[in-house]
Coordinates of C-alpha atoms in Angstrom, one line a residue:
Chain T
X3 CA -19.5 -115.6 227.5
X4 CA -22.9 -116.9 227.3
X5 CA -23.2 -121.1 228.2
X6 CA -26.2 -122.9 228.2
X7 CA -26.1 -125.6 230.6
X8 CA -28.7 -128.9 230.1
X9 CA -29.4 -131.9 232.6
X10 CA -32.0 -134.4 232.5
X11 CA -32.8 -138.2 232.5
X12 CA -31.5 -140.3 230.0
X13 CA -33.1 -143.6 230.0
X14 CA -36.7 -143.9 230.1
X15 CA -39.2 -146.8 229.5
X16 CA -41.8 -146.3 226.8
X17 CA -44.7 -144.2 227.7
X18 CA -42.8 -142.1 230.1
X19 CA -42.4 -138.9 230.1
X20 CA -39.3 -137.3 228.7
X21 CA -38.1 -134.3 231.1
X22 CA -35.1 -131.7 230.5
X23 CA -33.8 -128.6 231.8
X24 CA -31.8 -126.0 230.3
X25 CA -30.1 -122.7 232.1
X26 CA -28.6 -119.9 231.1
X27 CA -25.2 -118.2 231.7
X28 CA -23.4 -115.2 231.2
X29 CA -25.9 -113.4 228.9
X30 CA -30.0 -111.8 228.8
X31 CA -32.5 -114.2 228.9
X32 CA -34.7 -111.9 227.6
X33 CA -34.7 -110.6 223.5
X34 CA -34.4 -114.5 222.4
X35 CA -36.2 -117.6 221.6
X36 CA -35.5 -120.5 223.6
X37 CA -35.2 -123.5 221.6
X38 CA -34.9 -127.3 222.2
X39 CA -33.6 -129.8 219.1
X40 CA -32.5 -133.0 218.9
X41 CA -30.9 -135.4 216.6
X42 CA -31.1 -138.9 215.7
X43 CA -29.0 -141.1 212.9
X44 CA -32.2 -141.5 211.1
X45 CA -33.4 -138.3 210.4
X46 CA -30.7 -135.9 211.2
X47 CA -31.4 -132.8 213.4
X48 CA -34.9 -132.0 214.2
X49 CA -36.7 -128.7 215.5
X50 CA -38.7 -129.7 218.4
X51 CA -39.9 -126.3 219.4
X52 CA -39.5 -123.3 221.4
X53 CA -40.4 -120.3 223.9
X54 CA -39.8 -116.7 224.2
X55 CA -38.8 -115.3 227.7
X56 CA -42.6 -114.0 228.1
X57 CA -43.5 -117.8 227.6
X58 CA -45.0 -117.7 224.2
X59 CA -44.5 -121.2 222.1
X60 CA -44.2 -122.7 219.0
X61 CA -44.0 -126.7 218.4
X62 CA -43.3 -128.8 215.4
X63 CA -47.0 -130.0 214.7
X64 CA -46.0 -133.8 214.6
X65 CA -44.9 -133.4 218.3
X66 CA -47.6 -130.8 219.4
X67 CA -49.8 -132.9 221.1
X68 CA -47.0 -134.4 223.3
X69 CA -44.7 -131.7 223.5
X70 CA -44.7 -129.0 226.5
X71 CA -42.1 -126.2 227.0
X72 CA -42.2 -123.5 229.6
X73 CA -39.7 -121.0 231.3
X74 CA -38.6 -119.7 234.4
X75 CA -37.1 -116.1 233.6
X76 CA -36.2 -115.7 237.6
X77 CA -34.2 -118.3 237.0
X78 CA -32.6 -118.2 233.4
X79 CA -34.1 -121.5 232.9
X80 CA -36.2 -123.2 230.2
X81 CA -37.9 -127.0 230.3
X82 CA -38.8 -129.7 227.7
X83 CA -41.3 -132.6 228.2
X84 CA -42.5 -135.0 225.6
X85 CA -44.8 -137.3 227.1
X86 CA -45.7 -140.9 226.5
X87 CA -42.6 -141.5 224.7
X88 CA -41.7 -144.6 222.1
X89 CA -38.4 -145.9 221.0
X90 CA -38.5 -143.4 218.2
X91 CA -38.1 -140.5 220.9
X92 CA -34.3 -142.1 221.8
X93 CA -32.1 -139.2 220.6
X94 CA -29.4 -136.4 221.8
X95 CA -31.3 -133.3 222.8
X96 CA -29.9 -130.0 222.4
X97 CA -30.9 -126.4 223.8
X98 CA -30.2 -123.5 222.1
X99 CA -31.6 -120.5 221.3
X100 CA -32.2 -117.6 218.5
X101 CA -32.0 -113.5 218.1
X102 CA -35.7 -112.8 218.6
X103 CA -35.0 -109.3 216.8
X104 CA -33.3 -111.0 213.7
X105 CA -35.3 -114.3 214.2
X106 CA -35.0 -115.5 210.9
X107 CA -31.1 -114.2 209.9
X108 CA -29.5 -114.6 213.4
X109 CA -28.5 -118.3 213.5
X110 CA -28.7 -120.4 216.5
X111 CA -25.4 -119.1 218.4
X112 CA -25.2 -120.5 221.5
X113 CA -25.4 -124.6 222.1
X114 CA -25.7 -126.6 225.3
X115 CA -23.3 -129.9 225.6
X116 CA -26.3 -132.0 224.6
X117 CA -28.1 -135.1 226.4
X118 CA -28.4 -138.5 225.3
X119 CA -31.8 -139.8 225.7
X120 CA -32.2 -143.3 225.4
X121 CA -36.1 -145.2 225.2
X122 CA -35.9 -148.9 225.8
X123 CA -38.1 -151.6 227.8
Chain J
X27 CA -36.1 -137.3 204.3
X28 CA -35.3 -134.0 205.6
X29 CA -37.0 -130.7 203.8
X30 CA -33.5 -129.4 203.0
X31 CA -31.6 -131.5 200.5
X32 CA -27.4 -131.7 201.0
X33 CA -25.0 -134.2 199.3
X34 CA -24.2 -137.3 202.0
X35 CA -20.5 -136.5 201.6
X36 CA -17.9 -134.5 200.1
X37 CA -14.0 -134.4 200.0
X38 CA -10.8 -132.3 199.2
X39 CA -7.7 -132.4 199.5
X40 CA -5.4 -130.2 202.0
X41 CA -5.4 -126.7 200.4
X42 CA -8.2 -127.4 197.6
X43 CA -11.8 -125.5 198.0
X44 CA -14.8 -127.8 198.3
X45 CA -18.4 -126.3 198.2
X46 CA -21.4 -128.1 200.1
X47 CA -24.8 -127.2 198.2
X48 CA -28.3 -126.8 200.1
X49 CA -31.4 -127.4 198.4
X50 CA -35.1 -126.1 199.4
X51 CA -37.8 -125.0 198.1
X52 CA -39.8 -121.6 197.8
X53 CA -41.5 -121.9 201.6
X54 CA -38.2 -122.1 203.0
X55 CA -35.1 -120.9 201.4
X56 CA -37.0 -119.3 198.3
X57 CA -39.1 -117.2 200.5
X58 CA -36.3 -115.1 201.6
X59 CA -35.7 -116.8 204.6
X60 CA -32.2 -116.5 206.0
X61 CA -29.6 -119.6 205.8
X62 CA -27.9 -120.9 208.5
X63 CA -24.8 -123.2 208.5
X64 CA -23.6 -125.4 211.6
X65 CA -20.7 -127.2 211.6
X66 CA -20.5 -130.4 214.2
X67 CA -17.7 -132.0 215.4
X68 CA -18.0 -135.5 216.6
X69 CA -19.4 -136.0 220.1
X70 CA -19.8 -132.0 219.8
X71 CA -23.0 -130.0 219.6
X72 CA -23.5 -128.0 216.6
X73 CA -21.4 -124.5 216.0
X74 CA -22.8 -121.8 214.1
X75 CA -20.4 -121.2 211.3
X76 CA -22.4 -118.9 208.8
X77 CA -26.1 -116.7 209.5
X78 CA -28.5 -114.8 207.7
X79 CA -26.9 -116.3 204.0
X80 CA -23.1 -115.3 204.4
X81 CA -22.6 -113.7 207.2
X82 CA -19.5 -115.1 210.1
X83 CA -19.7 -114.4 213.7
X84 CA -16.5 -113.8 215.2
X85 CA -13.7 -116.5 214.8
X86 CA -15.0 -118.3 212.2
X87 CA -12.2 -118.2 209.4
X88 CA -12.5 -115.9 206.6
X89 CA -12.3 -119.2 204.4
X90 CA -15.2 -120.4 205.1
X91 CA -18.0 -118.1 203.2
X92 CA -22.2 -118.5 202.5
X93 CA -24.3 -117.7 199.6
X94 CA -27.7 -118.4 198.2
X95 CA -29.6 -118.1 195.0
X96 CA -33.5 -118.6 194.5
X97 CA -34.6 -121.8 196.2
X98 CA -30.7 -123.2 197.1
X99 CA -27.2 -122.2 199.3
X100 CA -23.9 -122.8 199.0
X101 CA -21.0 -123.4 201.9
X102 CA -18.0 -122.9 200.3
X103 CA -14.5 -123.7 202.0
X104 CA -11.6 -122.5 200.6
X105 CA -7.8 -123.9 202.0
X106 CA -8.9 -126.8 203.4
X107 CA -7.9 -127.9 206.5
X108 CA -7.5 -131.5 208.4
X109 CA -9.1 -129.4 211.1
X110 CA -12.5 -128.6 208.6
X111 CA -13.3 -132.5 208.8
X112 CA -16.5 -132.9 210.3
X113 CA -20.7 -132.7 209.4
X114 CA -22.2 -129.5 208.0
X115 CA -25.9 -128.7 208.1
X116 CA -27.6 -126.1 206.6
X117 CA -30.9 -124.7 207.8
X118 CA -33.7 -122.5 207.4
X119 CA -37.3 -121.6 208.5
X120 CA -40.1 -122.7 206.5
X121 CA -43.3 -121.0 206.3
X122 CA -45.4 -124.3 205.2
X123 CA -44.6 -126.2 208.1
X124 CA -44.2 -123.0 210.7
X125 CA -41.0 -124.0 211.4
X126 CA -37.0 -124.4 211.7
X127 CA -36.1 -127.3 208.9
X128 CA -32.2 -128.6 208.6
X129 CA -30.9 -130.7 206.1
X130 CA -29.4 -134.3 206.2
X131 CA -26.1 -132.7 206.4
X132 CA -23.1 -133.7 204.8
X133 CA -19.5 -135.4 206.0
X134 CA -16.6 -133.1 204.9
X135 CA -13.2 -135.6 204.4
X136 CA -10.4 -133.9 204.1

């Protein structure tokens, strides 16, 4: 079955830049959005943003300006990075991904294990 | 404050039917936009439980069943089960903000 595998550094200082990686298994990379959340105690889970397979994007404005995500298709492999990063940023990320055909009715099906990503001086 | 509203927590006990309600508004869930229900174990990423308002991908128990009505959803779970203890989000898209919004979620006790 389809597994999406994540890896990725989980401490960083503040103003560093927060880099992930996410690959996919078992399935087509192509007909879905790729999509990278994360949750925090505070505020719960949070969409960051996400790419299609072509490479098209879509970022929650209040992370736009920080946020980058691109993809590798040869390689079944989609990236995160959230520059200049703050204590606020300390979270577990999560890839996962969405029917692009049924975008709005499919669900997000598939989950990677999650990383914890910690900010701190 | 998430844009989805849940109850923190709810509770049953073994064999009773508890029902977790999602509250939006009409850019997200009263706009026709599908509702999505995880449920998240802890330590565990989220599962996809219910999609597109009440329907079940394969393996999820026929007790568990979605529905939705103007601007809100319901998760309702019928035979409860020490195994059903765990969070449950909703979630949905939201025209406004261009984007995938979840709610707070809410503790199931069982």
């Amino acid at each position: 079955q389809v597994q999406l595998q994540q890896w990725g550094a989980g401490l960083l200082k503040p103003s560093e830049t927060l880099s992930l990686n996410c690959a996919m298994y078992g399935g087509s990379f192509s007909g879905f959005h790729w999509i990278w959340i994360r949750q925090t105690p505070g505020k719960g889970l949070e969409w960051i943003g996400e790419i299609t397979h072509s490479g098209s994007t879509n970022y929650k404005s209040s992370l736009r300006s920080r946020v980058t995500i691109s993809v590798d298709p040869s390689k079944n492999q989609f990236s995160l990075k959230l520059r200049s990063v703050t204590d606020a940023d300390t979270a577990i990320y999560y890839c996962t991904r969405n029917s692009a055909a049924d975008y709005y009715f499919s669900g997000m099906d598939v989950w990677g294990q999650g990383t914890t990503v910690t900010v701190s001086s | 404050q998430s844009v989805l509203t849940q109850p923190p927590s709810v509770s049953g006990a073994p064999g009773q039917t508890v029902t977790i309600s999602c509250t939006g508004s009409s850019s997200n869930i009263g706009a026709a936009y599908g509702v999505n229900w995880y449920q998240q174990l802890l330590g565990t990423a989220p599962k996809l439980l219910i999609y597109g308002n009440s329907n079940r991908p394969s393996g999820v128990p026929d007790r568990l069943s979605g529905s939705k009505s103007g601007t809100s959803a319901s998760l309702a779970i019928t035979g409860l089960q020490a195994e059903d203890e765990a969070d449950y989000y909703c979630q949905s898209y939201d025209s406004r903000l261009s984007g995938w919004v979840f709610g707070g979620g809410t503790k199931l006790t069982v």
